[in-house]
Short mmCIF file of C-alpha atoms in Angstrom, two decimals:
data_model
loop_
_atom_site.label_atom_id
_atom_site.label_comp_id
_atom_site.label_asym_id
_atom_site.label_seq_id
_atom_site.Cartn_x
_atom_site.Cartn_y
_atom_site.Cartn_z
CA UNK D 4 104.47 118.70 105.18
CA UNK D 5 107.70 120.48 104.44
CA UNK D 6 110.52 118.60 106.09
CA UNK D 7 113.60 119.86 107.91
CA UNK D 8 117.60 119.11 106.35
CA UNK D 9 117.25 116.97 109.64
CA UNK D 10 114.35 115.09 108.63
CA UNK D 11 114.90 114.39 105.10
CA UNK D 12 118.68 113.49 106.14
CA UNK D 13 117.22 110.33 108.45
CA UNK D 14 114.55 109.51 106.17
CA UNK D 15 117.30 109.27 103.14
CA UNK D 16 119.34 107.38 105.76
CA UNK D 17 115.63 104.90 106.21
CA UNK D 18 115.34 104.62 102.65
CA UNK D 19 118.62 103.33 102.07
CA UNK D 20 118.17 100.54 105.11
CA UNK D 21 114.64 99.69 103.52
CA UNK D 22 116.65 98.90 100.21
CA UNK D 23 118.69 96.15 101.53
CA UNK D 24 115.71 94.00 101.73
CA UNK D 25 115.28 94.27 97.78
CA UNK D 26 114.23 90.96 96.12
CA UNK D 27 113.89 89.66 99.68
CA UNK D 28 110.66 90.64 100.96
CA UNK D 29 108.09 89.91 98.98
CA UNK D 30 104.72 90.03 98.60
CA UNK D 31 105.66 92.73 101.56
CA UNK D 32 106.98 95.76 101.19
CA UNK D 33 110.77 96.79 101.43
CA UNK D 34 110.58 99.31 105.29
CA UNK D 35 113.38 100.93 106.91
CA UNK D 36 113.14 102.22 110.23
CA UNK D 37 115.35 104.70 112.13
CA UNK D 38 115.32 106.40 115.79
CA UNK D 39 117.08 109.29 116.73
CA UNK D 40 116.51 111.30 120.33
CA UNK D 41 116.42 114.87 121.24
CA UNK D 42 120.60 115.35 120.84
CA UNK D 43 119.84 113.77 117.31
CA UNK D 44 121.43 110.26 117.85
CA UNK D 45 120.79 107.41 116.26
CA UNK D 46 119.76 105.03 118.89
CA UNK D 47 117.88 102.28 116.98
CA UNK D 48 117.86 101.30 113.18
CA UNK D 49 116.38 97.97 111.31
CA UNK D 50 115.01 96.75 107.85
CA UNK D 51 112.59 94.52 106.99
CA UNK D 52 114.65 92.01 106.01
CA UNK D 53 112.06 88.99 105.21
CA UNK D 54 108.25 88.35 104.71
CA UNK D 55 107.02 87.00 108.14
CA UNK D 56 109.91 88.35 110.01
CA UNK D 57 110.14 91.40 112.65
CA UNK D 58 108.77 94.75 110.80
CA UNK D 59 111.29 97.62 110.48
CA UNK D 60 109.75 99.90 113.05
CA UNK D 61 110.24 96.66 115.61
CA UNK D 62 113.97 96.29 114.72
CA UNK D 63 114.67 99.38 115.33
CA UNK D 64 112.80 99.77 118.31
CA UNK D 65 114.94 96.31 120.03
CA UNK D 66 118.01 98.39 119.15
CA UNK D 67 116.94 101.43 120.90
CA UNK D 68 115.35 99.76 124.06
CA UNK D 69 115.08 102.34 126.91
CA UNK D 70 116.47 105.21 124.62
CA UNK D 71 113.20 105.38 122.48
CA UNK D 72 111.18 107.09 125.09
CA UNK D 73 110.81 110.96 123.85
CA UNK D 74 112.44 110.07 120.59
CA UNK D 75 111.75 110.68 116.98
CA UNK D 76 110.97 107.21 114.53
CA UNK D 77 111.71 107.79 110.61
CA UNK D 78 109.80 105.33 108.70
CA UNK D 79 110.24 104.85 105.40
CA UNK D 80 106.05 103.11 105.66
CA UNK D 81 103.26 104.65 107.41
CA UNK D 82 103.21 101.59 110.47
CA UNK D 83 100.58 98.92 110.63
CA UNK D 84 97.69 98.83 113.13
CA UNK D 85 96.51 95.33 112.56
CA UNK D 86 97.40 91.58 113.15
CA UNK D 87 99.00 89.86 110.59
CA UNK D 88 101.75 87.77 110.32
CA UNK D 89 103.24 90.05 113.35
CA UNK D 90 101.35 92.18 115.78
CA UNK D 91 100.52 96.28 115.10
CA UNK D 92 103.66 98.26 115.08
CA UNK D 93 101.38 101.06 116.35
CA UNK D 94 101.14 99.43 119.64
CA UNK D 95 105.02 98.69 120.18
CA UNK D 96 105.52 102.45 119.26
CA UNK D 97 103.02 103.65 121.24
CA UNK D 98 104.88 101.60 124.27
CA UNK D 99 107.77 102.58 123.58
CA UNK D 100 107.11 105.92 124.26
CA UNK D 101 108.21 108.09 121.31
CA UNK D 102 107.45 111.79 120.67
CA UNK D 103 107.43 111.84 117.21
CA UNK D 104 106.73 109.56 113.93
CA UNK D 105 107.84 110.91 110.86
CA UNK D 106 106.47 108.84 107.69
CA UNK D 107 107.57 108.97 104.26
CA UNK D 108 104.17 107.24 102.55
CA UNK D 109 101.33 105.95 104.00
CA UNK D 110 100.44 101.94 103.56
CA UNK D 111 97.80 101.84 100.24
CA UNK D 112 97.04 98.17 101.59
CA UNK D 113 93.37 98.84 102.53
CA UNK D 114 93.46 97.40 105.76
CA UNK D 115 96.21 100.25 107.02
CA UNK D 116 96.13 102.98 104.75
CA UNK D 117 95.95 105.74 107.34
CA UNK D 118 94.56 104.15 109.76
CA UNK D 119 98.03 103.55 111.47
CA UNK D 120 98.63 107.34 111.31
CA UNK D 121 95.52 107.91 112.67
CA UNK D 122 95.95 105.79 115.27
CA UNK D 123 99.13 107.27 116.55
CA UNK D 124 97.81 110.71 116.68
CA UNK D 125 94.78 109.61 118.44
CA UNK D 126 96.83 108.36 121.18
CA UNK D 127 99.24 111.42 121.43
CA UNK D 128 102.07 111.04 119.09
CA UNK D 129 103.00 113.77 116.88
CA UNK D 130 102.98 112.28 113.01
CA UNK D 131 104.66 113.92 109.76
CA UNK D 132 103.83 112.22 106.83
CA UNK D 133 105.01 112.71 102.94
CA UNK D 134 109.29 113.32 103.32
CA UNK D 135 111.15 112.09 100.33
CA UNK D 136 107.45 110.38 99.14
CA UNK D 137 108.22 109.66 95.97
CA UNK D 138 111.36 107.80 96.39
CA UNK D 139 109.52 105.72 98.89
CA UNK D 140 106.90 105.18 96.72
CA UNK D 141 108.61 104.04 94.04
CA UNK D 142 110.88 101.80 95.94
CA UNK D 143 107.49 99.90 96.64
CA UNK D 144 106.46 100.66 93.34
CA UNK D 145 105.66 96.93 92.85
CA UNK D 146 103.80 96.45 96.04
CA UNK D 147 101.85 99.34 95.72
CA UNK D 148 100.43 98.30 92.48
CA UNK D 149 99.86 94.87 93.71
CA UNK D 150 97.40 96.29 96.72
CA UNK D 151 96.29 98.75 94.76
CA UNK D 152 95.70 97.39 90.97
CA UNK D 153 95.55 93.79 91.69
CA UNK D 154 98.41 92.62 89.58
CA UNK D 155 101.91 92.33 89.36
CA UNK D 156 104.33 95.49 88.11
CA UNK D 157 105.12 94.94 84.71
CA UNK D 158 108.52 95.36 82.87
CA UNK D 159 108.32 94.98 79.37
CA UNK D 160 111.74 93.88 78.29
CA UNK D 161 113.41 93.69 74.94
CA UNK D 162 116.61 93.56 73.49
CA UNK D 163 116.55 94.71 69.77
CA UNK D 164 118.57 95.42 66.91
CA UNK D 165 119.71 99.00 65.65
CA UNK D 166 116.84 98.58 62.67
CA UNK D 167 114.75 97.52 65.36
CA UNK D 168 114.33 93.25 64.77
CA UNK D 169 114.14 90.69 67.65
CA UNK D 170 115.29 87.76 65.45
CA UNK D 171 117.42 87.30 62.59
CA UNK D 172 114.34 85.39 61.12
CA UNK D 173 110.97 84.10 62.04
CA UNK D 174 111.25 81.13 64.10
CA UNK D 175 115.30 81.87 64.76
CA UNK D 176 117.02 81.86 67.99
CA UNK D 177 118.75 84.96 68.12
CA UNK D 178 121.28 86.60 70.49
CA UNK D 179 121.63 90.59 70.06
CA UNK D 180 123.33 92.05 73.38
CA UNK D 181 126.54 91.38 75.10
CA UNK D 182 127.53 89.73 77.96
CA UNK D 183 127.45 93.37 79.81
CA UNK D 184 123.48 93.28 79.37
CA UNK D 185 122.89 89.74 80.12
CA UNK D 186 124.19 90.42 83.60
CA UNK D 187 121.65 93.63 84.15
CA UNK D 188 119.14 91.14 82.70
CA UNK D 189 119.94 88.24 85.51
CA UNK D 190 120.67 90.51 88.12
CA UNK D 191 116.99 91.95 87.68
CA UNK D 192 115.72 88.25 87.66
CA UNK D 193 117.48 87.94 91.33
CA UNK D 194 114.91 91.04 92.66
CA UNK D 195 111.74 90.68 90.64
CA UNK D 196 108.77 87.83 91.74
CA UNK D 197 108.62 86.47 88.18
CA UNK D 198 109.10 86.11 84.21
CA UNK D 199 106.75 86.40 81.58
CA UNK D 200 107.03 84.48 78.14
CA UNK D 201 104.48 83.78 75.64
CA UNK D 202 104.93 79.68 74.38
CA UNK D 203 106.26 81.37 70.96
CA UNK D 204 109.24 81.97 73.10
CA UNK D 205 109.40 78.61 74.35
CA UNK D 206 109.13 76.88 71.16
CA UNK D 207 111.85 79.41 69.97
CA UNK D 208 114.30 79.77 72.15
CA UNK D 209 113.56 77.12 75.00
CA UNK D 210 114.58 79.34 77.59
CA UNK D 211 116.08 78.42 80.91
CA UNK D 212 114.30 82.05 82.94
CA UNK D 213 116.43 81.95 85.69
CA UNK D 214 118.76 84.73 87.59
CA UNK D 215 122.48 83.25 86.66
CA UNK D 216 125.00 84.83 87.95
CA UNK D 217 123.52 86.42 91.08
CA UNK D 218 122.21 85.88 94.11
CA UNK D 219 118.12 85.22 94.76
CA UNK D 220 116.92 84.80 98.01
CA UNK D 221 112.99 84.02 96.63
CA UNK D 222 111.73 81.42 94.62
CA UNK D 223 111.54 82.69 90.84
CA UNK D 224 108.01 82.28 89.13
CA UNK D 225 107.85 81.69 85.58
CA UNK D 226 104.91 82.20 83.49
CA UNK D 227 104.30 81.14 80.05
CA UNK D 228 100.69 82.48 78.98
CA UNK D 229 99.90 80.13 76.10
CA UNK D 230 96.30 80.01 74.94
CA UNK D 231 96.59 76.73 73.37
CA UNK D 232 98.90 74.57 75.27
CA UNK D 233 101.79 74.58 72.74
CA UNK D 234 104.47 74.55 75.46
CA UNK D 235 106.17 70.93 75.11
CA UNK D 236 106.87 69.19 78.35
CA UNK D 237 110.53 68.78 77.31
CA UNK D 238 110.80 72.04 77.32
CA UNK D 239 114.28 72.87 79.71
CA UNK D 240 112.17 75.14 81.98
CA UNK D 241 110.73 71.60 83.88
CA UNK D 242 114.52 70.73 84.35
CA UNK D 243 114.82 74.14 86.93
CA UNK D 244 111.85 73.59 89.23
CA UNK D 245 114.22 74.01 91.56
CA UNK D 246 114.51 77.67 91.12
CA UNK D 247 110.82 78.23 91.63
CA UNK D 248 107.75 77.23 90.03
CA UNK D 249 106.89 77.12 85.74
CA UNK D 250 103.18 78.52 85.69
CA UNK D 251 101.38 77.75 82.41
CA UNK D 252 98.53 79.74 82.10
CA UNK D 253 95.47 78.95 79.72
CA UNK D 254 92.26 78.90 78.87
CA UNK D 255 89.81 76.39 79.72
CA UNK D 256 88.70 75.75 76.29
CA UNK D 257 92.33 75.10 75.65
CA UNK D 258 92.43 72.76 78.82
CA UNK D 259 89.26 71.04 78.04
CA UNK D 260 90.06 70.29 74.13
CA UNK D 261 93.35 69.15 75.35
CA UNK D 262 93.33 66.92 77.96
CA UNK D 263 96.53 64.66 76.81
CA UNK D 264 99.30 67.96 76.77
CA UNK D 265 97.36 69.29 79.78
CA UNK D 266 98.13 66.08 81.57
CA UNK D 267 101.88 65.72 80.21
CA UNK D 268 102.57 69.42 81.21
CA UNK D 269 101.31 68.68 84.89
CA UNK D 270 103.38 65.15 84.74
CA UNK D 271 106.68 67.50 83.75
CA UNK D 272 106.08 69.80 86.99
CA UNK D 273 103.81 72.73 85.30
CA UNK D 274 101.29 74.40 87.54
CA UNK D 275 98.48 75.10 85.20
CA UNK D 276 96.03 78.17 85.42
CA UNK D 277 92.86 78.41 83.35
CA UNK D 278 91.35 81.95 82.98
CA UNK D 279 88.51 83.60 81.09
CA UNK D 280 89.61 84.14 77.56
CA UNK D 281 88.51 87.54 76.91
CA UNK D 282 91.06 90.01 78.23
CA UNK D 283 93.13 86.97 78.77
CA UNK D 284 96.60 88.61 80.25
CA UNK D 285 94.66 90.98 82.56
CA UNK D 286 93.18 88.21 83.57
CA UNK D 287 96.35 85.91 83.88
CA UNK D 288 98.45 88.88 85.58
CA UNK D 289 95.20 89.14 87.95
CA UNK D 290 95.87 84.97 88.37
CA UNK D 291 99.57 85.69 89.35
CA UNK D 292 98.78 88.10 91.77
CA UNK D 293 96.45 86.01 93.75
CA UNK D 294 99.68 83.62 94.01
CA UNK D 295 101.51 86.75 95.43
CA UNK D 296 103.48 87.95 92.73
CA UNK D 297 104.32 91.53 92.65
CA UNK D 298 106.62 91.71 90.16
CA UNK D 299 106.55 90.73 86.58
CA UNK D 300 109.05 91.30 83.93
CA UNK D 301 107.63 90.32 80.44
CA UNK D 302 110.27 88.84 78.33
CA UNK D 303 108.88 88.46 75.01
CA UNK D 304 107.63 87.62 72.66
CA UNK D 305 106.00 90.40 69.97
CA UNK D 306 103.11 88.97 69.95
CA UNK D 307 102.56 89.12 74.06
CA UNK D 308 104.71 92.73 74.36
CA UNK D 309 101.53 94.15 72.38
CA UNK D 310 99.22 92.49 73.68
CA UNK D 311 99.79 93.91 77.31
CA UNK D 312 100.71 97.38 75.66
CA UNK D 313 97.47 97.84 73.66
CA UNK D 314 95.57 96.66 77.74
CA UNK D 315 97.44 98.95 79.14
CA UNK D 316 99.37 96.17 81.70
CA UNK D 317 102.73 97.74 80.90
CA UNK D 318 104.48 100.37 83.67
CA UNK D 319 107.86 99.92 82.58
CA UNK D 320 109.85 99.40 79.26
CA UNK D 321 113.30 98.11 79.28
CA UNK D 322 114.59 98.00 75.77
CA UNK D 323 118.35 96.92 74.94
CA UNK D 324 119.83 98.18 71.49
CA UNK D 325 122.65 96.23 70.32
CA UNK D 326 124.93 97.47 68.06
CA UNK D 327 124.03 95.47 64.98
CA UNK D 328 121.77 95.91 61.73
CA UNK D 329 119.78 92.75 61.40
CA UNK D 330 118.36 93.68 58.04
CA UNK D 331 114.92 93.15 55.67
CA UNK D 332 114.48 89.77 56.53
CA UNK D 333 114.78 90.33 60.74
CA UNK D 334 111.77 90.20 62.71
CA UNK D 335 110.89 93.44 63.57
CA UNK D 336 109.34 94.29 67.26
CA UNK D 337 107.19 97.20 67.99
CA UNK D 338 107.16 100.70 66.71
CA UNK D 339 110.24 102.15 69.29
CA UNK D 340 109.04 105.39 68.79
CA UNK D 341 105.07 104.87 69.70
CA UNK D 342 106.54 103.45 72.55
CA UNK D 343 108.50 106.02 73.81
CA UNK D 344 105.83 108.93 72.64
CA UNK D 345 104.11 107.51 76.05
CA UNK D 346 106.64 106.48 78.63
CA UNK D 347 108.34 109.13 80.80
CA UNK D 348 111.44 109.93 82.84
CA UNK D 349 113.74 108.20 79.67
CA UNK D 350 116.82 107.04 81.21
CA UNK D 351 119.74 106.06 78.93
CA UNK D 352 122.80 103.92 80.00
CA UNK D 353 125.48 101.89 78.52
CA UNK D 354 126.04 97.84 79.09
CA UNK D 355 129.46 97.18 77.53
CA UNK D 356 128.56 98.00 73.65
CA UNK D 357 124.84 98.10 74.31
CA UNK D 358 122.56 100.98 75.86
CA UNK D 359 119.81 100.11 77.74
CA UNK D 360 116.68 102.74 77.84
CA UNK D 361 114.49 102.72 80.24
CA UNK D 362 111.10 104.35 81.00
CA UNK D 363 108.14 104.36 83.00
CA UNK D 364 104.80 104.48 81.18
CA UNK D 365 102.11 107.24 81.03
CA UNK D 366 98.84 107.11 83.00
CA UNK D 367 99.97 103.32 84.99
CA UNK D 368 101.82 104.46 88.39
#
């Protein structure tokens, strides 16, 4: 449809409540909800604000009471029609009496997806769908692949040299960017559903993967897809269970030849996932899914960041350029410049004496 300045004014104003529940809601989306009445009031507004709580459209519709009845609902999510953790939306709406539902997407989970509009209209409400779409959609960018493609959304994230080199060396620990970036990086670990290592990194750099620094309302996943059990169980990931869960994920023929680490891992506090070798991340990001992670950011190493790229698992890149020439004996990362031949929307920004680029990748949204 082609919205009204009035419309797309209340929908921005929907899309900016839905926000507040970022890194708060998941595996469900992030919903704003607004009512206005025929002088154009805003009677009734609410987010989403937790998985399992009171929907948007339900918030707003407490706040409005009485007031809803002839009134117009912006939604920044076409409303649900069946029972989950809550009861339809559809059916408080329709009680409440409203005129008018305007919608910015609809719901790609497949038990909704337009069956909530449909419903409305079938029982007399006027419905608008599409204003300010794409921003919806790609606030829920990570929930709608999760319905729709069955894994997480993947960030591939580096942080790389002027010459292009992860590490000084092979087998070096190595520290590129400034303190400037390593907030970004931890204030993206507060939002997303989990990090993605391969053991390399482990064995490397014995990473902590957790958000430091900044607030996280969820538990923080993190995965370490390692084909042959390397990951030691001293590794200082086990000392942060805390924070959220370490997921190791395998293969059986891995699991099966070693029985001892397997065992050690799962005495340290691993949770260990065996999948099918062949197309082994598709299969593990497929594994993380199931265990309701929507959000992945892949953190390294090389050997992992083409691995997803060359399966085509990769929807955003995130690489960091520090200032610095490692030189001939660094270890290199991907070609940049394949890379960003097939990413688009390049955004460039600076992080204290670093610049961050960022782009979403051809042919995956």
């Amino acid at each position: 449809m082609e919205s009204t300045a009035r419309d797309d004014a209340y929908m921005r104003e929907a899309l900016r409540l839905a926000a507040k529940g970022r890194g708060r809601t998941s595996p469900n989306p992030m919903v704003g909800a607004v009512i206005v009445d025929g002088r154009g009031a805003v009677v009734g507004s609410g987010y989403h604000e937790r998985a399992g709580g009171d929907h948007a459209e339900v918030r707003a519709l407490a706040e409005a009471g009485a007031a809803a009845r002839g009134a117009t609902l912006y939604c920044t999510l076409e409303p649900c029609c069946h029972h989950g953790r809550t009861g339809p939306c559809v059916d408080r709406i329709v009680e409440a009496a409203l005129a008018r539902v305007v919608v910015a997407m609809p719901d790609p989970n497949p038990v909704v997806n337009g069956r909530g509009i449909e419903s409305l209209r079938r029982r007399g409400i006027r419905v608008d769908a599409g204003v300010r779409e794409c921003e919806a959609t790609r606030l829920n960018e990570a929930f709608v692949t999760w319905v729709s493609r069955r894994r997480p959304f993947v960030t591939m994230k580096v942080a790389a040299s002027l010459d292009g080199c992860i590490a000084a060396r092979p087998g070096a620990r190595t520290t590129l960017t400034s303190p400037a970036a390593g907030r970004a990086v931890h204030a993206q670990r507060a939002e997303v559903d989990a990090i993605g290592v391969g053991s390399t990194t482990v064995l490397v750099d014995d990473p902590l993967l957790t958000a430091r620094g900044a607030r996280r309302a969820l538990p923080l996943t993190r995965a370490v897809f390692d084909r042959r059990l390397r990951t030691p169980p001293t590794a200082r990931l086990f000392g942060t269970l805390e924070s959220g869960p370490v997921v190791v994920v395998t293969v059986e023929s891995a699991s099966a030849r070693h029985r001892e680490r397997l065992a050690r891992l799962t005495d340290a506090g691993a949770e260990v996932e065996c999948v099918d070798a062949g197309g082994f991340l598709r299969n593990a990001f497929e594994q993380l899914a199931r265990r309701r992670v929507t959000s992945l950011v892949l953190e390294g190493g090389r050997l992992v960041h083409e691995a997803a790229w060359e399966a085509g698992l990769v929807d955003r890149v995130q690489v960091f350029v520090a200032p610095v020439e490692v030189g001939p004996s660094g270890v290199a990362w991907m070609d940049r410049d394949a890379v960003f031949r097939a990413v688009d929307a390049l955004a460039v920004r600076a992080l204290g004496p670093d610049v961050l680029m960022e782009a979403d990748v051809h042919g995956t949204r």
